[in-house]
Amino acid sequence: MFSASAPGKIILFGEHAVVYGRPAIAVPLTQLRATAVVTPSSRPGIRLIAPDLGQDVMLTDAPPDDPIAAVIRQVQTAVTLPTLPHMTITVSSQIPIASGLGSGAAITAAVVRALAEFLGLAHLATPAWVSALTYEVEKIHHGTPSGIDNTVVAYEMPVYFVRQQPQNHIEPFTVARPLHLLVADTGVRSSTKIAVGDVRRQWQEHPAKFEALFDGCGRIAQAARAAIETGDVAALGPLMQENHALLQEMTVSSPELDRLVTAAIAAGALGAKLSGAGRGGNMIALVTPATATAVHNALLTAGAKSVLATTLA
Ligand code: PMV
């Protein structure tokens, strides 16, 4: 039996603008993980089981857009094996889907790693390799992903990320003083592909306006990185507020997200913003140990379906 896992992620600063080459910051959400288990099988073929999704199919019968089937094809191509041994792949995930926490990338990364181990090719499964294959699968589902999700999920460390050719700029960085974050779910599922497509259309119609919005997000991400590295936690709150306002202008916030952000600030959070593609999904609030409980309760009262506390150290 070969088992591997990968974490969820949160984008702290710079979502959407990161698609257009501006820097962004993302961190792993280590307590929520996706896990893949590969077991050799005496029955012919490759069986895919995802109990959370009620899925149990043979690879040959899987729909053409099945995400796990796509991962297997990517790995098979990458390792240039004409055929794969008989096996059962079981996938499970604690990460809510379509909510900006990187569930798709985490599942893919976990399957890539477990499959590489099963095939005796664990030495190939470096973070860079896992990230690159995960990116190929993300492209199938998301159109034009920036690459930040697969990077943070595969490297499993805080990253400062800039999408660029010929190679993305990926800088792991240190967190000088612990950051206490609450991650609150609006309960509204949202498609990253649609939100990213809407931003692209608006950028095409109003290029100057959107370039300026993206520049603003990029500057915020740079300033935030400096604040995180020097332990200037107080500076991060206003940067989150500014970033949320720019995302509102890009039309990717929503009434539910705005309500949670306002409630968090009113209850004493240092800052709050949506995280990920927006229109639903999750928001994050920066708190201190002294304000955490009040903000947690305020988020639930304001309609959050769940609130997760995480510390970045
Ligand atoms: O909603 P998520 O977690 O898939 O985050 C998407 C982040 C975007 O910047 C909106 C898109 C991207 O590919 O970076």
CSV table of C-alpha atoms and ligand atoms in Angstrom, one decimal:
chain,number,residue,atom,x,y,z
A,1,MET,CA,0.0,0.0,0.0
A,2,PHE,CA,1.4,3.4,-1.0
A,3,SER,CA,-0.1,6.5,0.7
A,4,ALA,CA,0.7,10.2,0.2
A,5,SER,CA,-1.0,13.4,1.1
A,6,ALA,CA,-0.9,17.1,0.3
A,7,PRO,CA,-2.3,20.2,2.2
A,8,GLY,CA,-4.9,22.7,1.3
A,9,LYS,CA,-3.8,26.3,0.8
A,10,ILE,CA,-4.8,29.9,1.5
A,11,ILE,CA,-3.9,32.8,-0.7
A,12,LEU,CA,-3.0,35.6,1.7
A,13,PHE,CA,-2.5,38.4,-0.8
A,14,GLY,CA,-2.6,38.9,-4.6
A,15,GLU,CA,-5.2,36.5,-6.0
A,16,HIS,CA,-6.4,37.3,-9.6
A,17,ALA,CA,-3.6,39.8,-10.1
A,18,VAL,CA,-1.2,36.8,-9.9
A,19,VAL,CA,-2.6,35.5,-13.1
A,20,TYR,CA,-1.3,38.8,-14.7
A,21,GLY,CA,2.3,38.5,-13.5
A,22,ARG,CA,1.9,40.4,-10.2
A,23,PRO,CA,3.4,38.8,-7.0
A,24,ALA,CA,1.2,36.9,-4.6
A,25,ILE,CA,1.6,35.2,-1.3
A,26,ALA,CA,0.1,31.8,-0.4
A,27,VAL,CA,0.6,29.5,2.6
A,28,PRO,CA,-0.2,25.8,3.1
A,29,LEU,CA,-3.2,24.9,5.3
A,30,THR,CA,-1.6,21.9,6.8
A,31,GLN,CA,-4.5,20.7,9.0
A,32,LEU,CA,-6.7,20.1,6.0
A,33,ARG,CA,-5.3,17.4,3.7
A,34,ALA,CA,-6.1,15.3,0.7
A,35,THR,CA,-4.8,11.7,0.8
A,36,ALA,CA,-4.3,9.2,-2.0
A,37,VAL,CA,-3.7,5.5,-1.4
A,38,VAL,CA,-2.6,3.1,-4.1
A,39,THR,CA,-2.8,-0.6,-3.7
A,40,PRO,CA,-1.7,-3.3,-6.1
A,41,SER,CA,-4.6,-5.3,-7.5
A,42,SER,CA,-5.0,-8.8,-8.8
A,43,ARG,CA,-8.1,-7.6,-10.8
A,44,PRO,CA,-7.2,-6.3,-14.2
A,45,GLY,CA,-7.3,-2.5,-14.8
A,46,ILE,CA,-7.1,0.6,-12.7
A,47,ARG,CA,-10.0,1.2,-10.2
A,48,LEU,CA,-10.6,4.8,-8.9
A,49,ILE,CA,-12.4,5.2,-5.6
A,50,ALA,CA,-13.4,8.5,-4.1
A,51,PRO,CA,-15.8,7.8,-1.3
A,52,ASP,CA,-16.4,11.5,-0.6
A,53,LEU,CA,-17.7,11.9,-4.2
A,54,GLY,CA,-19.5,8.6,-4.2
A,55,GLN,CA,-17.2,7.5,-7.0
A,56,ASP,CA,-16.1,4.0,-7.8
A,57,VAL,CA,-15.2,3.4,-11.4
A,58,MET,CA,-12.6,1.7,-13.6
A,59,LEU,CA,-10.3,4.1,-15.4
A,60,THR,CA,-11.5,2.8,-18.8
A,61,ASP,CA,-15.1,3.8,-17.8
A,62,ALA,CA,-14.3,7.2,-16.2
A,63,PRO,CA,-15.8,10.2,-17.9
A,64,PRO,CA,-13.3,12.1,-20.2
A,65,ASP,CA,-13.1,15.0,-17.8
A,66,ASP,CA,-12.5,12.9,-14.7
A,67,PRO,CA,-9.9,14.7,-12.7
A,68,ILE,CA,-8.2,11.6,-11.2
A,69,ALA,CA,-8.1,10.0,-14.6
A,70,ALA,CA,-6.3,13.1,-15.9
A,71,VAL,CA,-3.7,12.8,-13.1
A,72,ILE,CA,-3.0,9.2,-14.0
A,73,ARG,CA,-2.6,10.1,-17.7
A,74,GLN,CA,-0.2,13.0,-16.8
A,75,VAL,CA,1.9,10.7,-14.6
A,76,GLN,CA,2.0,7.9,-17.2
A,77,THR,CA,3.1,10.4,-19.9
A,78,ALA,CA,5.8,11.9,-17.6
A,79,VAL,CA,7.3,8.6,-16.7
A,80,THR,CA,6.9,7.2,-20.3
A,81,LEU,CA,5.4,3.9,-19.3
A,82,PRO,CA,3.4,2.3,-22.1
A,83,THR,CA,1.2,0.5,-19.6
A,84,LEU,CA,0.5,0.8,-15.9
A,85,PRO,CA,0.2,-2.1,-13.4
A,86,HIS,CA,-3.2,-3.1,-12.1
A,87,MET,CA,-4.1,-1.0,-9.1
A,88,THR,CA,-6.8,0.6,-6.9
A,89,ILE,CA,-6.5,4.3,-6.2
A,90,THR,CA,-8.5,5.6,-3.3
A,91,VAL,CA,-8.7,9.4,-2.8
A,92,SER,CA,-10.2,11.2,0.2
A,93,SER,CA,-10.0,14.9,1.2
A,94,GLN,CA,-10.8,17.0,4.2
A,95,ILE,CA,-10.6,20.2,2.1
A,96,PRO,CA,-14.0,21.6,1.0
A,97,ILE,CA,-14.3,21.7,-2.8
A,98,ALA,CA,-14.8,24.9,-4.8
A,99,SER,CA,-14.1,27.1,-1.9
A,100,GLY,CA,-10.7,28.6,-2.6
A,101,LEU,CA,-8.7,26.2,-0.5
A,102,GLY,CA,-7.0,24.4,-3.2
A,103,SER,CA,-8.8,21.0,-2.9
A,104,GLY,CA,-8.2,20.1,-6.6
A,105,ALA,CA,-4.5,20.8,-6.5
A,106,ALA,CA,-4.1,18.9,-3.2
A,107,ILE,CA,-5.9,15.8,-4.5
A,108,THR,CA,-3.8,15.9,-7.7
A,109,ALA,CA,-0.5,16.3,-5.8
A,110,ALA,CA,-1.4,13.5,-3.4
A,111,VAL,CA,-2.2,11.1,-6.3
A,112,VAL,CA,1.0,12.1,-8.2
A,113,ARG,CA,3.1,11.3,-5.1
A,114,ALA,CA,1.3,8.0,-4.2
A,115,LEU,CA,1.5,6.8,-7.8
A,116,ALA,CA,5.2,7.7,-8.1
A,117,GLU,CA,5.9,5.6,-5.0
A,118,PHE,CA,3.8,2.7,-6.2
A,119,LEU,CA,5.7,2.7,-9.5
A,120,GLY,CA,9.1,2.7,-7.7
A,121,LEU,CA,9.8,6.2,-8.9
A,122,ALA,CA,9.6,8.1,-5.6
A,123,HIS,CA,13.0,9.7,-6.4
A,124,LEU,CA,11.3,11.6,-9.2
A,125,ALA,CA,8.6,13.1,-6.9
A,126,THR,CA,10.5,16.3,-6.0
A,127,PRO,CA,8.3,19.3,-5.1
A,128,ALA,CA,9.1,20.9,-8.5
A,129,TRP,CA,8.0,17.7,-10.4
A,130,VAL,CA,4.8,17.3,-8.4
A,131,SER,CA,4.1,21.0,-8.9
A,132,ALA,CA,4.6,20.8,-12.6
A,133,LEU,CA,2.4,17.8,-13.1
A,134,THR,CA,-0.3,19.3,-10.8
A,135,TYR,CA,-0.2,22.4,-12.9
A,136,GLU,CA,-0.9,20.5,-16.1
A,137,VAL,CA,-4.0,19.0,-14.5
A,138,GLU,CA,-5.1,22.4,-13.1
A,139,LYS,CA,-4.9,23.7,-16.6
A,140,ILE,CA,-7.4,21.2,-17.8
A,141,HIS,CA,-9.9,22.3,-15.1
A,142,HIS,CA,-9.2,26.0,-14.7
A,143,GLY,CA,-8.1,27.3,-18.1
A,144,THR,CA,-5.4,29.8,-17.2
A,145,PRO,CA,-4.2,29.0,-13.7
A,146,SER,CA,-1.3,31.2,-12.4
A,147,GLY,CA,0.5,28.2,-10.9
A,148,ILE,CA,0.4,29.5,-7.3
A,149,ASP,CA,-2.0,26.7,-6.0
A,150,ASN,CA,0.1,23.8,-7.3
A,151,THR,CA,3.3,25.5,-6.1
A,152,VAL,CA,2.2,26.0,-2.5
A,153,VAL,CA,0.5,22.6,-2.3
A,154,ALA,CA,3.6,20.8,-3.7
A,155,TYR,CA,6.2,22.7,-1.7
A,156,GLU,CA,4.1,22.9,1.4
A,157,MET,CA,5.7,26.1,2.6
A,158,PRO,CA,4.8,29.8,2.5
A,159,VAL,CA,5.7,31.1,-0.9
A,160,TYR,CA,6.1,34.5,-2.6
A,161,PHE,CA,5.1,33.7,-6.2
A,162,VAL,CA,5.4,35.5,-9.5
A,163,ARG,CA,4.1,34.0,-12.7
A,164,GLN,CA,6.7,34.5,-15.4
A,165,GLN,CA,8.4,32.9,-18.4
A,166,PRO,CA,10.4,30.8,-18.9
A,167,GLN,CA,10.1,29.8,-15.2
A,168,ASN,CA,7.9,31.0,-12.4
A,169,HIS,CA,9.6,32.9,-9.6
A,170,ILE,CA,9.1,30.9,-6.4
A,171,GLU,CA,10.6,32.2,-3.2
A,172,PRO,CA,9.8,30.4,0.1
A,173,PHE,CA,10.0,32.9,2.9
A,174,THR,CA,10.1,33.0,6.7
A,175,VAL,CA,7.4,34.1,9.1
A,176,ALA,CA,9.1,36.2,11.8
A,177,ARG,CA,6.1,36.3,14.2
A,178,PRO,CA,3.2,33.9,14.3
A,179,LEU,CA,0.2,34.9,12.4
A,180,HIS,CA,-3.2,33.8,13.8
A,181,LEU,CA,-5.7,33.4,11.1
A,182,LEU,CA,-9.4,32.5,11.0
A,183,VAL,CA,-10.6,30.9,7.7
A,184,ALA,CA,-14.4,31.3,7.4
A,185,ASP,CA,-16.5,29.6,4.8
A,186,THR,CA,-19.4,31.4,3.2
A,187,GLY,CA,-20.9,28.1,2.2
A,188,VAL,CA,-21.3,29.4,-1.3
A,189,ARG,CA,-19.5,27.2,-3.8
A,190,SER,CA,-17.9,29.1,-6.6
A,191,SER,CA,-16.1,28.3,-9.8
A,192,THR,CA,-12.5,29.6,-10.1
A,193,LYS,CA,-12.7,29.2,-13.9
A,194,ILE,CA,-15.8,31.5,-14.1
A,195,ALA,CA,-14.4,34.2,-11.7
A,196,VAL,CA,-11.0,34.2,-13.5
A,197,GLY,CA,-12.8,34.4,-16.9
A,198,ASP,CA,-15.0,37.3,-15.7
A,199,VAL,CA,-11.9,39.2,-14.6
A,200,ARG,CA,-10.2,38.6,-18.0
A,201,ARG,CA,-13.2,39.9,-19.9
A,202,GLN,CA,-13.3,43.1,-17.7
A,203,TRP,CA,-9.5,43.5,-18.2
A,204,GLN,CA,-10.0,43.2,-21.9
A,205,GLU,CA,-12.7,45.9,-21.8
A,206,HIS,CA,-11.0,48.2,-19.4
A,207,PRO,CA,-7.3,47.5,-19.6
A,208,ALA,CA,-6.0,50.6,-17.9
A,209,LYS,CA,-8.3,50.3,-15.0
A,210,PHE,CA,-7.5,46.6,-14.4
A,211,GLU,CA,-3.8,47.0,-14.9
A,212,ALA,CA,-3.9,49.6,-12.2
A,213,LEU,CA,-5.9,47.3,-9.9
A,214,PHE,CA,-3.4,44.5,-10.5
A,215,ASP,CA,-0.5,46.9,-9.8
A,216,GLY,CA,-2.1,47.8,-6.5
A,217,CYS,CA,-2.5,44.1,-5.5
A,218,GLY,CA,1.2,43.5,-6.5
A,219,ARG,CA,2.4,46.4,-4.3
A,220,ILE,CA,0.3,45.1,-1.4
A,221,ALA,CA,1.8,41.6,-1.8
A,222,GLN,CA,5.3,43.0,-1.7
A,223,ALA,CA,4.6,45.2,1.3
A,224,ALA,CA,2.9,42.2,3.0
A,225,ARG,CA,5.9,40.0,2.5
A,226,ALA,CA,8.2,42.5,4.0
A,227,ALA,CA,5.8,42.9,7.0
A,228,ILE,CA,5.6,39.1,7.5
A,229,GLU,CA,9.4,38.7,7.3
A,230,THR,CA,10.0,41.5,9.8
A,231,GLY,CA,7.2,40.5,12.1
A,232,ASP,CA,5.3,43.7,11.6
A,233,VAL,CA,1.9,42.0,12.2
A,234,ALA,CA,0.1,45.3,12.7
A,235,ALA,CA,0.9,46.5,9.2
A,236,LEU,CA,-0.8,43.4,7.7
A,237,GLY,CA,-4.3,44.3,8.7
A,238,PRO,CA,-4.6,47.5,6.6
A,239,LEU,CA,-3.0,45.7,3.7
A,240,MET,CA,-5.7,43.0,3.9
A,241,GLN,CA,-8.4,45.7,3.9
A,242,GLU,CA,-6.8,47.4,0.8
A,243,ASN,CA,-6.5,44.1,-1.0
A,244,HIS,CA,-10.1,43.3,-0.3
A,245,ALA,CA,-11.2,46.7,-1.6
A,246,LEU,CA,-9.3,46.1,-4.9
A,247,LEU,CA,-10.9,42.6,-5.2
A,248,GLN,CA,-14.3,44.2,-4.7
A,249,GLU,CA,-13.5,46.6,-7.6
A,250,MET,CA,-12.7,43.5,-9.7
A,251,THR,CA,-16.2,42.3,-8.9
A,252,VAL,CA,-15.0,39.1,-7.3
A,253,SER,CA,-16.3,39.7,-3.8
A,254,SER,CA,-19.9,38.9,-2.9
A,255,PRO,CA,-22.5,40.0,-0.3
A,256,GLU,CA,-21.7,37.0,1.8
A,257,LEU,CA,-17.9,37.6,1.7
A,258,ASP,CA,-18.4,41.4,2.4
A,259,ARG,CA,-20.6,40.6,5.4
A,260,LEU,CA,-18.0,38.3,6.9
A,261,VAL,CA,-15.2,40.8,6.3
A,262,THR,CA,-17.2,43.6,7.9
A,263,ALA,CA,-18.2,41.4,10.9
A,264,ALA,CA,-14.6,40.3,11.5
A,265,ILE,CA,-13.3,43.9,11.5
A,266,ALA,CA,-16.2,45.1,13.8
A,267,ALA,CA,-15.3,42.3,16.2
A,268,GLY,CA,-11.6,43.4,16.5
A,269,ALA,CA,-9.8,41.6,13.7
A,270,LEU,CA,-6.6,43.4,12.5
A,271,GLY,CA,-7.7,42.8,8.9
A,272,ALA,CA,-9.8,40.6,6.7
A,273,LYS,CA,-10.3,39.8,3.1
A,274,LEU,CA,-11.6,37.2,0.7
A,275,SER,CA,-9.2,34.5,-0.2
A,276,GLY,CA,-8.9,32.7,-3.6
A,277,ALA,CA,-11.1,33.2,-6.6
A,278,GLY,CA,-14.0,34.9,-4.6
A,279,ARG,CA,-17.7,35.1,-5.4
A,280,GLY,CA,-18.1,32.6,-2.6
A,281,GLY,CA,-15.7,30.3,-0.9
A,282,ASN,CA,-13.6,31.5,2.0
A,283,MET,CA,-12.4,34.7,3.6
A,284,ILE,CA,-9.6,35.1,6.1
A,285,ALA,CA,-9.3,37.3,9.2
A,286,LEU,CA,-6.1,38.2,11.0
A,287,VAL,CA,-6.6,38.0,14.7
A,288,THR,CA,-4.6,38.0,17.9
A,289,PRO,CA,-5.0,35.4,20.7
A,290,ALA,CA,-7.0,38.0,22.6
A,291,THR,CA,-9.5,38.7,19.8
A,292,ALA,CA,-9.7,35.2,18.2
A,293,THR,CA,-12.8,34.1,20.1
A,294,ALA,CA,-14.8,37.3,19.6
A,295,VAL,CA,-14.0,37.3,15.9
A,296,HIS,CA,-14.7,33.6,15.6
A,297,ASN,CA,-18.2,34.0,17.1
A,298,ALA,CA,-18.9,37.2,15.1
A,299,LEU,CA,-18.1,35.3,11.9
A,300,LEU,CA,-20.6,32.5,12.8
A,301,THR,CA,-23.2,35.0,13.7
A,302,ALA,CA,-22.7,36.8,10.4
A,303,GLY,CA,-23.4,33.5,8.5
A,304,ALA,CA,-20.2,31.6,8.2
A,305,LYS,CA,-20.9,27.9,7.7
A,306,SER,CA,-17.6,27.0,9.4
A,307,VAL,CA,-14.6,28.8,10.9
A,308,LEU,CA,-11.1,27.2,11.1
A,309,ALA,CA,-8.3,28.6,13.2
A,310,THR,CA,-4.8,28.3,11.9
A,311,THR,CA,-1.5,29.6,13.0
A,312,LEU,CA,1.3,30.4,10.6
A,313,ALA,CA,4.7,30.2,12.2
B,1,PMV,O1,-10.0,29.8,-5.7
B,1,PMV,P1,-8.7,29.2,-5.9
B,1,PMV,O2,-8.2,28.6,-4.6
B,1,PMV,O3,-8.6,28.2,-7.0
B,1,PMV,O4,-7.7,30.3,-6.2
B,1,PMV,C1,-7.6,30.9,-7.4
B,1,PMV,C2,-6.6,32.0,-7.4
B,1,PMV,C3,-6.6,32.9,-8.6
B,1,PMV,O5,-5.6,33.8,-8.4
B,1,PMV,C4,-8.0,33.6,-8.7
B,1,PMV,C5,-6.4,32.1,-9.9
B,1,PMV,C6,-5.0,31.6,-10.1
B,1,PMV,O6,-4.9,30.7,-10.9
B,1,PMV,O7,-4.1,32.1,-9.4
